[in-house]
Coordinates of C-alpha atoms and ligand atoms in Angstrom, one line a residue:
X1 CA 4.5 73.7 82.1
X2 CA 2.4 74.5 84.8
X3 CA 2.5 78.4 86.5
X4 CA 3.9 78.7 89.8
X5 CA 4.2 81.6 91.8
X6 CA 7.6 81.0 93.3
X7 CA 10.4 78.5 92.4
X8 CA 10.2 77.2 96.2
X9 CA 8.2 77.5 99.1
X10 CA 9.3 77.3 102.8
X11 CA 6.4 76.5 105.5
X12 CA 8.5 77.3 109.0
X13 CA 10.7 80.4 109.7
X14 CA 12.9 78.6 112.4
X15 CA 16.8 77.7 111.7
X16 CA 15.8 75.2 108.8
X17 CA 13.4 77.0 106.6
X18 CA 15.8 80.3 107.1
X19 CA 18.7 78.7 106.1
X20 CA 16.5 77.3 102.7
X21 CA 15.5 81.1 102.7
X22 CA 18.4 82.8 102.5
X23 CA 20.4 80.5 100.3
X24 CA 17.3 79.7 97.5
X25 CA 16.7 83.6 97.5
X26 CA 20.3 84.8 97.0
X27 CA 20.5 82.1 94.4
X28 CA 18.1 83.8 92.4
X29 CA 14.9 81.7 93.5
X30 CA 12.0 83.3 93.3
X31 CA 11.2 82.2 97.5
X32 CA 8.6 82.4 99.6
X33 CA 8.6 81.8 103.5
X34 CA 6.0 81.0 105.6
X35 CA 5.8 81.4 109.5
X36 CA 2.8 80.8 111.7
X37 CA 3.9 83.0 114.6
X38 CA 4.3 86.9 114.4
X39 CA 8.2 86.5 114.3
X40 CA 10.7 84.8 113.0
X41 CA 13.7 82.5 114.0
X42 CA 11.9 79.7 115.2
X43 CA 12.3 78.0 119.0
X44 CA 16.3 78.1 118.8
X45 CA 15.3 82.0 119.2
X46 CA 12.7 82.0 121.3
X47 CA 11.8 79.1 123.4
X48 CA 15.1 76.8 123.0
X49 CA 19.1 77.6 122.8
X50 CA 19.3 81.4 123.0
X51 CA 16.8 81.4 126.1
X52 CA 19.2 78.5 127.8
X53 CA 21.9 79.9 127.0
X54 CA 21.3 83.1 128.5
X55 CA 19.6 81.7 131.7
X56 CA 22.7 79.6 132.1
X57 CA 24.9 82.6 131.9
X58 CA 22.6 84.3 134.4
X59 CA 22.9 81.6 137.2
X60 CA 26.9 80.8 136.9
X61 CA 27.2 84.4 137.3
X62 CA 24.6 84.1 140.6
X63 CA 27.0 81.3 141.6
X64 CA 30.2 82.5 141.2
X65 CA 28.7 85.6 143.5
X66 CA 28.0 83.0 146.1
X67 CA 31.2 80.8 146.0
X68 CA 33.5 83.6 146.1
X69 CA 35.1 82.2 148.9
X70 CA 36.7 79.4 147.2
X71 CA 38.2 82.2 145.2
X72 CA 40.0 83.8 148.5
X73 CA 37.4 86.7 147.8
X74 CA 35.2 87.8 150.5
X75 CA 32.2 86.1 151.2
X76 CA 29.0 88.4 149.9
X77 CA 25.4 87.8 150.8
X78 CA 23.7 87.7 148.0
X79 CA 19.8 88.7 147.7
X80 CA 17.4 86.4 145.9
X81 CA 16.8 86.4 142.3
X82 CA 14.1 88.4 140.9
X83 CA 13.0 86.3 138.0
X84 CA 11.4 89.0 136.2
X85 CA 14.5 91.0 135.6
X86 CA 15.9 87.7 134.4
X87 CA 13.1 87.2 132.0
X88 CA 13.8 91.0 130.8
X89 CA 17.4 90.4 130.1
X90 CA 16.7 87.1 128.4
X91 CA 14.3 89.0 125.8
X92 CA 17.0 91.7 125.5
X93 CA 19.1 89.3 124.1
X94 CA 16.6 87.5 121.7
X95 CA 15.6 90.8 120.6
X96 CA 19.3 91.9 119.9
X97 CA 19.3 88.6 118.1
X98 CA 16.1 89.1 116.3
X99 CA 17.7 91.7 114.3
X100 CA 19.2 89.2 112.0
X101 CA 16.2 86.9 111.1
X102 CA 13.8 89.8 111.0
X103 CA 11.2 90.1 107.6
X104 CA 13.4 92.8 106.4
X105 CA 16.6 91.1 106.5
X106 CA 14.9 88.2 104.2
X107 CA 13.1 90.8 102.1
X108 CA 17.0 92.7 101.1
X109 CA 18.3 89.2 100.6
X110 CA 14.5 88.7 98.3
X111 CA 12.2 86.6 100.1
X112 CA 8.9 87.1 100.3
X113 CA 7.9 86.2 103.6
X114 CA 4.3 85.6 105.2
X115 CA 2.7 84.5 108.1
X116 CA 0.1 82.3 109.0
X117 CA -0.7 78.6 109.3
X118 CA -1.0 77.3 105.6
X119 CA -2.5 73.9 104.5
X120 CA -1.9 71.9 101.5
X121 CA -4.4 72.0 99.0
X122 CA -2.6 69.9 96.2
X123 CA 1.8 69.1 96.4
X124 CA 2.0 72.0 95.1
X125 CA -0.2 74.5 96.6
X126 CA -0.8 76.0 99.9
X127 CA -3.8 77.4 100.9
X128 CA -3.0 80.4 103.4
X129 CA -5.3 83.4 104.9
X130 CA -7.8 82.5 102.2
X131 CA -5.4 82.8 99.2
X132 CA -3.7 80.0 97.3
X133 CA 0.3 80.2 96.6
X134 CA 1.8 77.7 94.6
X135 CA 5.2 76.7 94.3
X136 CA 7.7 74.0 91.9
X137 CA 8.8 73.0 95.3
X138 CA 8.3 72.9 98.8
X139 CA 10.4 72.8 102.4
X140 CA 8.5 71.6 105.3
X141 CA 10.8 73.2 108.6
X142 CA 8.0 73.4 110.7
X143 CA 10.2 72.0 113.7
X144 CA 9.3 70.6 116.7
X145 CA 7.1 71.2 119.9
X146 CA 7.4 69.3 123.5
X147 CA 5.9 66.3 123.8
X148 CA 2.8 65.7 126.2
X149 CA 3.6 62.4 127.4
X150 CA 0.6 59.8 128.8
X151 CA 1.2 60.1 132.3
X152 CA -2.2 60.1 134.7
X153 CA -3.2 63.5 135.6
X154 CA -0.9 65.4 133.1
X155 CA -3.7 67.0 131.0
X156 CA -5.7 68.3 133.7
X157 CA -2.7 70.2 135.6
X158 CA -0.8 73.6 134.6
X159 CA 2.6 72.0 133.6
X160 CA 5.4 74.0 132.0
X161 CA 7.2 73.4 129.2
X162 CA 10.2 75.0 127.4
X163 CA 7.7 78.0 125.7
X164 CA 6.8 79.2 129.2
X165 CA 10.2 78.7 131.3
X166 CA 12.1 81.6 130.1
X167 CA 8.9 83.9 131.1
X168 CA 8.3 83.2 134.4
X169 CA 7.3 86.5 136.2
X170 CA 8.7 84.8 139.5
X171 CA 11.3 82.3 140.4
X172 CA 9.4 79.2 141.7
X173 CA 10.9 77.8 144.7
X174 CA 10.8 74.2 144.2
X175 CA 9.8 72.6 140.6
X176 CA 10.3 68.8 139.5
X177 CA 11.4 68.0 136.0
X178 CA 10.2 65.2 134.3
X179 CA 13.1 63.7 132.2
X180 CA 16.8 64.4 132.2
X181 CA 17.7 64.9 128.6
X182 CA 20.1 68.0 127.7
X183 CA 17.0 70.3 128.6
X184 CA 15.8 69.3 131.9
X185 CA 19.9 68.8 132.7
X186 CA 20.9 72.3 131.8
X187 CA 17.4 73.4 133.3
X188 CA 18.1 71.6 137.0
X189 CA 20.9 73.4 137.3
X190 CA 20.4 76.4 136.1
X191 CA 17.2 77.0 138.4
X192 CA 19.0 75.2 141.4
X193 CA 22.0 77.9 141.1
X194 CA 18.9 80.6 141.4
X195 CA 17.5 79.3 143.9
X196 CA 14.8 76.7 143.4
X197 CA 14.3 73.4 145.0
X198 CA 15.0 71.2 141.5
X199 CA 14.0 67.8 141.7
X200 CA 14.4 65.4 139.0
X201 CA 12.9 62.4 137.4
X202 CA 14.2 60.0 135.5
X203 CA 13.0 56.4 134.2
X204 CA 16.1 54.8 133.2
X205 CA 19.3 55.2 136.0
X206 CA 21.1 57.3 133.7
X207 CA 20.8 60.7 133.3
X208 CA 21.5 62.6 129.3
X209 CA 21.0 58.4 128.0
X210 CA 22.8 58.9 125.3
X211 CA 26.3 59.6 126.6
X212 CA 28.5 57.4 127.7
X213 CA 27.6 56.4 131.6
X214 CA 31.1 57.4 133.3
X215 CA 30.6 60.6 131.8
X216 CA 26.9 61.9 132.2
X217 CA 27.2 59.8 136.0
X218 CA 30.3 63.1 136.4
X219 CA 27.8 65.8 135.7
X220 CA 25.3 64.1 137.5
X221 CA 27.5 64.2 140.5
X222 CA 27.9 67.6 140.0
X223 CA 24.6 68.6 139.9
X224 CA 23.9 66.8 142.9
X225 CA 26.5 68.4 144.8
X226 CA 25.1 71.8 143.9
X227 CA 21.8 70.4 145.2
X228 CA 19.8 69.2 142.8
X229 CA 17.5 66.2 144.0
X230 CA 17.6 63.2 141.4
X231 CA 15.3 60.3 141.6
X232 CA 16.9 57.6 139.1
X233 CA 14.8 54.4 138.0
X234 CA 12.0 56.2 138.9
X235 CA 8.3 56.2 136.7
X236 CA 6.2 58.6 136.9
X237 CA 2.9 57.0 138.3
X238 CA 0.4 60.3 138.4
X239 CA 0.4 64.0 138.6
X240 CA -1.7 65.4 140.6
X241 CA -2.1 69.1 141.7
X242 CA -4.1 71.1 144.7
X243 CA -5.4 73.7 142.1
X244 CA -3.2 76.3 143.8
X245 CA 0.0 76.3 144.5
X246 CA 1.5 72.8 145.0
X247 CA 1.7 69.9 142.4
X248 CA 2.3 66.5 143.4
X249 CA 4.5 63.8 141.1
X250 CA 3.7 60.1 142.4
X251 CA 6.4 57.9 141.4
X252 CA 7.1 54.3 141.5
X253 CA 10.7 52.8 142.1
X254 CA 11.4 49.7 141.4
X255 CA 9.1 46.6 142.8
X256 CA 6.2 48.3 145.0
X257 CA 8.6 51.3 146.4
X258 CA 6.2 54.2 145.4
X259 CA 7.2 57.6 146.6
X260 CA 5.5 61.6 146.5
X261 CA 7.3 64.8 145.8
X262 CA 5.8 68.0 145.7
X263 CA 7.0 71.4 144.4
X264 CA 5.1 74.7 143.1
X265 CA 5.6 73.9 139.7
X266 CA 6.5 70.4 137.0
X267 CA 8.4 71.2 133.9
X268 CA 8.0 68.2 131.4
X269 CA 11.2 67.7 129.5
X270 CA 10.2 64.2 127.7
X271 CA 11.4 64.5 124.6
X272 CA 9.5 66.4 121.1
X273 CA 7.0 65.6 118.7
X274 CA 7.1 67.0 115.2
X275 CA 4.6 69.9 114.3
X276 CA 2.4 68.1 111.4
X277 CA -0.5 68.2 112.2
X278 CA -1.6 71.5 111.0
X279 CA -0.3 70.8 106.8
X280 CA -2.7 68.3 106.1
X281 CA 0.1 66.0 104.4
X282 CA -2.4 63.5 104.3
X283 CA -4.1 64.8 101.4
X284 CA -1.0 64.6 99.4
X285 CA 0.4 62.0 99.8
X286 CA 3.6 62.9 102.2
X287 CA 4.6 60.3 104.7
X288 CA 5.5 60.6 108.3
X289 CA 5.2 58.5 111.5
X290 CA 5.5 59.3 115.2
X291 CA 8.9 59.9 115.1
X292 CA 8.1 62.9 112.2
X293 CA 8.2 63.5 108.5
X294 CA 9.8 60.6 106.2
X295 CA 12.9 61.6 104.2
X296 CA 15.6 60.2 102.2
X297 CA 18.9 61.0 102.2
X298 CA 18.5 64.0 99.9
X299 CA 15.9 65.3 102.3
X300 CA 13.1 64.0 99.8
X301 CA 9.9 63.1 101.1
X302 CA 7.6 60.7 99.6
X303 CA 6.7 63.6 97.2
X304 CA 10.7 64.2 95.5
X305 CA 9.4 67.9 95.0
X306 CA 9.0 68.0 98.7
X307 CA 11.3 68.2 101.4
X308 CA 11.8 68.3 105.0
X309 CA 14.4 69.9 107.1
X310 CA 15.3 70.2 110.8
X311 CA 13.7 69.3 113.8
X312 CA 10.6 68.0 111.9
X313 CA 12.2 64.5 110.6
X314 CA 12.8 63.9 113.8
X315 CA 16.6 62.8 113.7
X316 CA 19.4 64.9 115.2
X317 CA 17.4 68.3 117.2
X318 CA 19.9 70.5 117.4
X319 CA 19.9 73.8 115.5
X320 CA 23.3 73.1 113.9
X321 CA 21.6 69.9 112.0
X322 CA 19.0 71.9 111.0
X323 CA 21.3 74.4 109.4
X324 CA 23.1 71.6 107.7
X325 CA 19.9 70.0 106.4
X326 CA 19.0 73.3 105.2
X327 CA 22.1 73.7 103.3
X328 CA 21.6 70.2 102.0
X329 CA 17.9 70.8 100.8
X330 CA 19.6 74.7 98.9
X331 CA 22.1 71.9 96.9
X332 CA 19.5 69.7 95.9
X333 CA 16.4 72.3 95.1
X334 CA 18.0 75.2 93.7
X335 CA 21.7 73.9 92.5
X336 CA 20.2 71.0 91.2
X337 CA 23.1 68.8 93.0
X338 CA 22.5 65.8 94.1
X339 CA 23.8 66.3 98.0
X340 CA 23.2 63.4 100.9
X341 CA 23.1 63.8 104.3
X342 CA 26.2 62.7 106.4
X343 CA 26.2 62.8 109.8
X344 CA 29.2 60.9 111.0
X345 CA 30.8 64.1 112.8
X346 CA 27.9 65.8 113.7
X347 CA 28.8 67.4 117.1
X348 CA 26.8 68.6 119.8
X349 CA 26.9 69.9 123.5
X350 CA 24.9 69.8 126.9
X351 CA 25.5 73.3 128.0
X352 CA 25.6 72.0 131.8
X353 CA 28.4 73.1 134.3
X354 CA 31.1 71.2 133.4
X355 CA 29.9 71.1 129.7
X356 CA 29.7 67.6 127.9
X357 CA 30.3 67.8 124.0
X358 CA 30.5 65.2 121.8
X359 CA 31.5 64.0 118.2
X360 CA 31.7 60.6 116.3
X361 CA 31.5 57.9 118.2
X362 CA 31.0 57.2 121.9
X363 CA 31.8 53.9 124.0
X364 CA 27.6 53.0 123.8
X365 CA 27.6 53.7 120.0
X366 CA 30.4 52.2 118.8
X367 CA 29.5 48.9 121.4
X368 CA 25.9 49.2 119.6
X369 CA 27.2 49.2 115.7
X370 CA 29.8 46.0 116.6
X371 CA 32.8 48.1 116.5
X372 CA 36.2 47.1 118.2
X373 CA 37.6 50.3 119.6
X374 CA 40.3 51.5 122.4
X375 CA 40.1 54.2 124.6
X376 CA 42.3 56.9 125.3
X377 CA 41.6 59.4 128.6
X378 CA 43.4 62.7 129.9
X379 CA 41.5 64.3 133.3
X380 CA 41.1 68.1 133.5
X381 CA 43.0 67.6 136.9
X382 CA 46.0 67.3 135.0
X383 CA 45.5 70.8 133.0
X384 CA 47.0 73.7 134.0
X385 CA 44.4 76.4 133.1
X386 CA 41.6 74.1 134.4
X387 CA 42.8 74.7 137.7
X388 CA 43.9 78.2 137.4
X389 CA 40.0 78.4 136.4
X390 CA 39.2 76.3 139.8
X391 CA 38.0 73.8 137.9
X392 CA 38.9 70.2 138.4
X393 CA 35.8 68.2 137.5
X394 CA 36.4 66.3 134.0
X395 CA 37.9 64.5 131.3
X396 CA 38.2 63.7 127.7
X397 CA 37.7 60.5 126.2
X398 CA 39.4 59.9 122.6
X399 CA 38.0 56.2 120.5
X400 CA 40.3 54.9 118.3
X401 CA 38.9 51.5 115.8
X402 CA 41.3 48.4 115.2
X403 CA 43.1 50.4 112.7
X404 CA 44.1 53.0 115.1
X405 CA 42.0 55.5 113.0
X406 CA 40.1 58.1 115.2
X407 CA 36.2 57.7 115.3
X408 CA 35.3 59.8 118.4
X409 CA 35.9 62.3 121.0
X410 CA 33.8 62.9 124.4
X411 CA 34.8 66.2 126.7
X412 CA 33.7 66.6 129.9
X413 CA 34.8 69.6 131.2
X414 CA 35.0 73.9 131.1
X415 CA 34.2 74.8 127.4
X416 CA 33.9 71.5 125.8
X417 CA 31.9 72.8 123.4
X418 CA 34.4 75.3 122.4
X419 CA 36.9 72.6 122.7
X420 CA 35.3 70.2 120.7
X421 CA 35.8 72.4 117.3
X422 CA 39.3 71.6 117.5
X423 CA 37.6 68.1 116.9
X424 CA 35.4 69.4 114.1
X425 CA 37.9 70.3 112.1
X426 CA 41.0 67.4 112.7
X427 CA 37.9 64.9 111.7
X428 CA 36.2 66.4 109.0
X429 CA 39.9 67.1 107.8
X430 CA 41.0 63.9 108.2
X431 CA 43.9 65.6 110.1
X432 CA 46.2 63.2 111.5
X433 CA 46.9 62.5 115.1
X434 CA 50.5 63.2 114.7
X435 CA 49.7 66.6 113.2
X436 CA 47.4 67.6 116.7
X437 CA 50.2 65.7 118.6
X438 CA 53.2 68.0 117.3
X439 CA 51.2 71.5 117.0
X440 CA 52.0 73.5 119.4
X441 CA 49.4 74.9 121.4
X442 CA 49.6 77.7 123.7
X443 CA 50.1 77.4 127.3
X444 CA 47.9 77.5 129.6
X445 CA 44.8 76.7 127.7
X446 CA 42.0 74.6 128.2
X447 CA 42.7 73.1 124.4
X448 CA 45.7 72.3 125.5
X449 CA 43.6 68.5 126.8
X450 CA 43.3 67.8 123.0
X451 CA 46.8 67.7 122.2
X452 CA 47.3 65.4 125.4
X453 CA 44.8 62.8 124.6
X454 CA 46.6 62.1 121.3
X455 CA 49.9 62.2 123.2
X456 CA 48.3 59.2 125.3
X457 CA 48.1 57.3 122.4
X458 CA 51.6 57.8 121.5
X459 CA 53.6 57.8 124.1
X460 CA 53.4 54.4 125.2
X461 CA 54.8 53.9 121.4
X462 CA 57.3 56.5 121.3
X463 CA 59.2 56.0 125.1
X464 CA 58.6 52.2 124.6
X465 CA 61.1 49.0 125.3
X466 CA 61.9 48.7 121.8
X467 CA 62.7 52.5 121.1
X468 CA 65.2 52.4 124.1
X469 CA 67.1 49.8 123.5
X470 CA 67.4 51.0 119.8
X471 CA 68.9 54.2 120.8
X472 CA 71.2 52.8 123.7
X473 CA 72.5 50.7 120.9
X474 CA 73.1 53.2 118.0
X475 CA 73.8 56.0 120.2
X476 CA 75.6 54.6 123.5
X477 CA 73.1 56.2 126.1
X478 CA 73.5 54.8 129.9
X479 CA 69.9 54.9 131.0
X480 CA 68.4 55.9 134.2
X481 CA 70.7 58.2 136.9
X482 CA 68.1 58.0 139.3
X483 CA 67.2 54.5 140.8
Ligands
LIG1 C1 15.2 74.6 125.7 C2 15.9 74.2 124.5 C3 17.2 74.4 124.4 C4 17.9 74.1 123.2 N1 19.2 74.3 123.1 C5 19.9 74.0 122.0 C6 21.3 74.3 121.9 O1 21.9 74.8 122.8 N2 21.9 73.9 120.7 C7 21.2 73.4 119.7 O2 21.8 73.1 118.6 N3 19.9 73.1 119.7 C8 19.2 73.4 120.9 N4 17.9 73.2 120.9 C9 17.2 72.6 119.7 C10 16.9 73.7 118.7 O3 16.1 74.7 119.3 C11 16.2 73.0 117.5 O4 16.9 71.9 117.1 C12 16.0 74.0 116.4 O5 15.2 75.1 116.7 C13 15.4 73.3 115.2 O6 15.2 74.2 114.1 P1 14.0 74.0 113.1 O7 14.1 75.1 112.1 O8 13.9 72.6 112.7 O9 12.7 74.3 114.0 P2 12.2 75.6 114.7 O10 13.3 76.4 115.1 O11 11.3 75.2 115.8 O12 11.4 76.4 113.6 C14 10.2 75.9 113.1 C15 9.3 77.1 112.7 O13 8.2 76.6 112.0 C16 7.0 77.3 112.5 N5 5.8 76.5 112.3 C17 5.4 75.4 113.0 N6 4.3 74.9 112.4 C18 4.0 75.7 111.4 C19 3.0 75.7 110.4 N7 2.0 74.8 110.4 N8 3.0 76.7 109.5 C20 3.9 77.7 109.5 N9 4.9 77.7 110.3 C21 5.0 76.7 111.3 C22 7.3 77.6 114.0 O14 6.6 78.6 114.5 C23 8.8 77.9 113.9 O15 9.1 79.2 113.8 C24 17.2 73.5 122.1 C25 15.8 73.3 122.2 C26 15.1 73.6 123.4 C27 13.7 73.4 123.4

């Protein structure tokens, strides 16, 4: 038997290769991690949700200052952002964060962890600051960076990206994003509430493509009322820039429409690209295309000692799948137990104002994989704390198959994301609709849309033709005193 240094090895310190971390090395692995930046926790920490998130917080707050009218408060002038003290709250809070993926933290739980940019010098060996560390198996979590799409002029011209928005040692007053995926969504508004001129650009005439139309077309409109500038059906022809301070997008709509837009500064939002390069994978035999590294359903890669986990296979981005994945990869490494992937209620959530969350199927998925499906609706008009809250904008959209059996939820609205769990758990549960239908929820909350969409479903059953003439029968009951 061959001598390894460790049990496994886990090349990428981000939500992935921590989760593998803590889980192999409590287990009694002997673990090493591997990070190429000074820090841990990957972009989730630094460069992606806990940066949103908190620059999201930071401009509802700014907007609620300015719309305190609408709340019969008195109207306040408020001063403009200074972006810097926005950029030193958002690092407070990554640092506060930090605390609980730090080198010690992994250390107590009996990681070893190092940093540095390692390359494979057999599949089971890593060559890193000079030294060679071999393991029995590997993780590659080395997530994902922004892709640099082909567009004329792009390379030569000081774009941001996600790694440099949160930093910003001034708010810029007009920018253009390229794309309109969850990022450059819950980035246009989120810089529009401070104060910059957002304008955004999007090839197809949908913004957030993968949702369902009626509902992405809602927090479009929304957007748009707040300001935000969309140009739909638009490709990006060239990017040009004075050197200074104005760049220049030149974009083509539809059959020889071309039109300019300036603004200080472009932030390219279009899409990721998996961070491979660096391994040298070749050498070892470990496939992976464009869209990232090749695994099986047990995370296996073409090598079955080697995995891959998280943003790097390329399939569902979200930090939550990349904790799964991780989990999945512990099972199958360390326990030994054979464990597939299943994504089927996978949730996620665009943290835009209204938020859009979403689980199972939606009406373009379930259209796409030939299923037959009805549809059942309930508007955030019609709830109680919604417009307590002032918020009227929304709905959710329940999916039932031929057999009547759920196989999605969609929420447009205040706090879908929180109200989607209640969704987590009835599907992964296989909790039946009758069971959210009768519980009784408290009034007024938000939640209270999830037991109304099921009651959609059955109350056309239960107050039917049928049902009343059964009971006027058995129990003599005279029927309507109000004509
Ligand atoms: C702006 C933005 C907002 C987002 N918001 C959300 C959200 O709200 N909710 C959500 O679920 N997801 C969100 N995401 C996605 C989320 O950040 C990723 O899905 C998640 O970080 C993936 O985790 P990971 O472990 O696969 O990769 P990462 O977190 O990127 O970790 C990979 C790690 O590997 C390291 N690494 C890379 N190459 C090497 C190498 N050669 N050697 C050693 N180490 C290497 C990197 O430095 C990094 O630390 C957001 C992303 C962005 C950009």
């Amino acid at each position: 038997m061959p001598a390894y240094d460790y049990d496994i090895g886990i090349i990428g310190g981000g939500a992935a290769g921590l989760t593998v971390a803590a889980g192999a090395a409590q287990l009694g692995a002997k673990t090493l991690l591997i990070e190429k930046e000074q820090e841990l926790g990957g972009d989730c920490l630094h460069y992606g949700c806990v940066p949103s998130k908190t620059l999201i917080r930071i401009a509802r707050v700014y907007h609620l200052m300015k719309t305190s009218r609408e709340f019969g408060l008195p109207g306040v002038t408020v001063p403009p952002v200074e972006f810097s003290e926005i950029a030193k709250r958002i690092q407070s809070v990554i640092r506060t964060i930090q605390k609980h993926d730090s080198e010690e933290r992994f250390c107590t739980l009996g990681a070893k962890v190092l940093y540095g940019s390692p390359v494979f010098s057999d599949d089971h060996a890593v060559k890193l600051n000079g030294q060679i560390h071999v393991a029995k198996q590997w993780v590659i979590a080395t997530g994902s960076s922004p892709a640099a799409p082909s567009l004329e002029g792009l390379s030569s011209i000081p774009y941001l990206t996600n790694k440099d928005i949160f930093s910003l040692d001034r708010l810029p007053q007009s920018m253009i994003i390229l794309g309109a995926g969850p990022i450059a969504t819950e980035m246009a508004q989120a810089f529009c509430r401070l104060g910059t001129e957002v304008h955004v650009v999007q090839r197809s005439g949908q913004i957030l493509s993968k949702e369902d139309k009626d509902m992405a077309d809602l927090v479009l409109e929304t957007l748009r009322s707040e300001g935000v500038r969309f140009h739909l059906n638009s490709t990006v022809q060239r990017v040009l820039s004075d050197g200074v301070e104005s760049q220049e997008v030149v974009i083509k709509q539809g059959e020889g429409k071309r039109i300019s837009v300036k603004a200080e500064k472009i932030l390219v939002a279009m899409g990721r690209k998996s961070n491979l390069s660096d391994l040298s994978l070749e050498g070892i035999d470990v496939a992976f295309d464009r869209k990232g590294l090749k695994v099986d359903d047990r995370l296996k890669t073409s090598q079955k000692h080697i995995y891959g986990a998280g943003d790097v296979t390329g399939s569902y981005q979200f930090t939550h799948a990349a904790g799964y994945e991780g989990g999945i990869v512990v099972s199958n490494a360390v326990f030994h137990l054979p464990r597939k992937v299943n994504y089927k209620w996978l949730p996620w959530c665009t943290y835009s104002d209204p938020e859009l969350a979403s689980i199972g199927m939606n009406e373009k998925r379930a259209k796409k994989a030939g299923i037959n499906y009805s549809v059942f609706t309930e508007a955030f008009a019609g709830n109680d704390r919604s417009l307590t809250e002032g918020k009227r904008v929304g709905k959710i959209k329940m999916l039932l198959d031929e057999k009547e059996n759920p196989i999605g939820v969609q929420i447009l609205g205040p706090h879908a994301g929180e109200l989607l769990n209640e969704w987590v758990v009835a599907l992964n549960g296989r909790v039946k609709l009758s069971s959210v239908a009768s519980a009784v929820h408290p009034y007024p909350t938000l939640g209270e849309i999830n037991k109304k969409v099921v009651g959609a479903y059955f109350s056309p059953k239960i107050f039917s033709t049928r049902v009343k003439k059964g009971l006027k029968l058995f129990f003599q009951l005279k029927g309507r005193a109000c004509e």
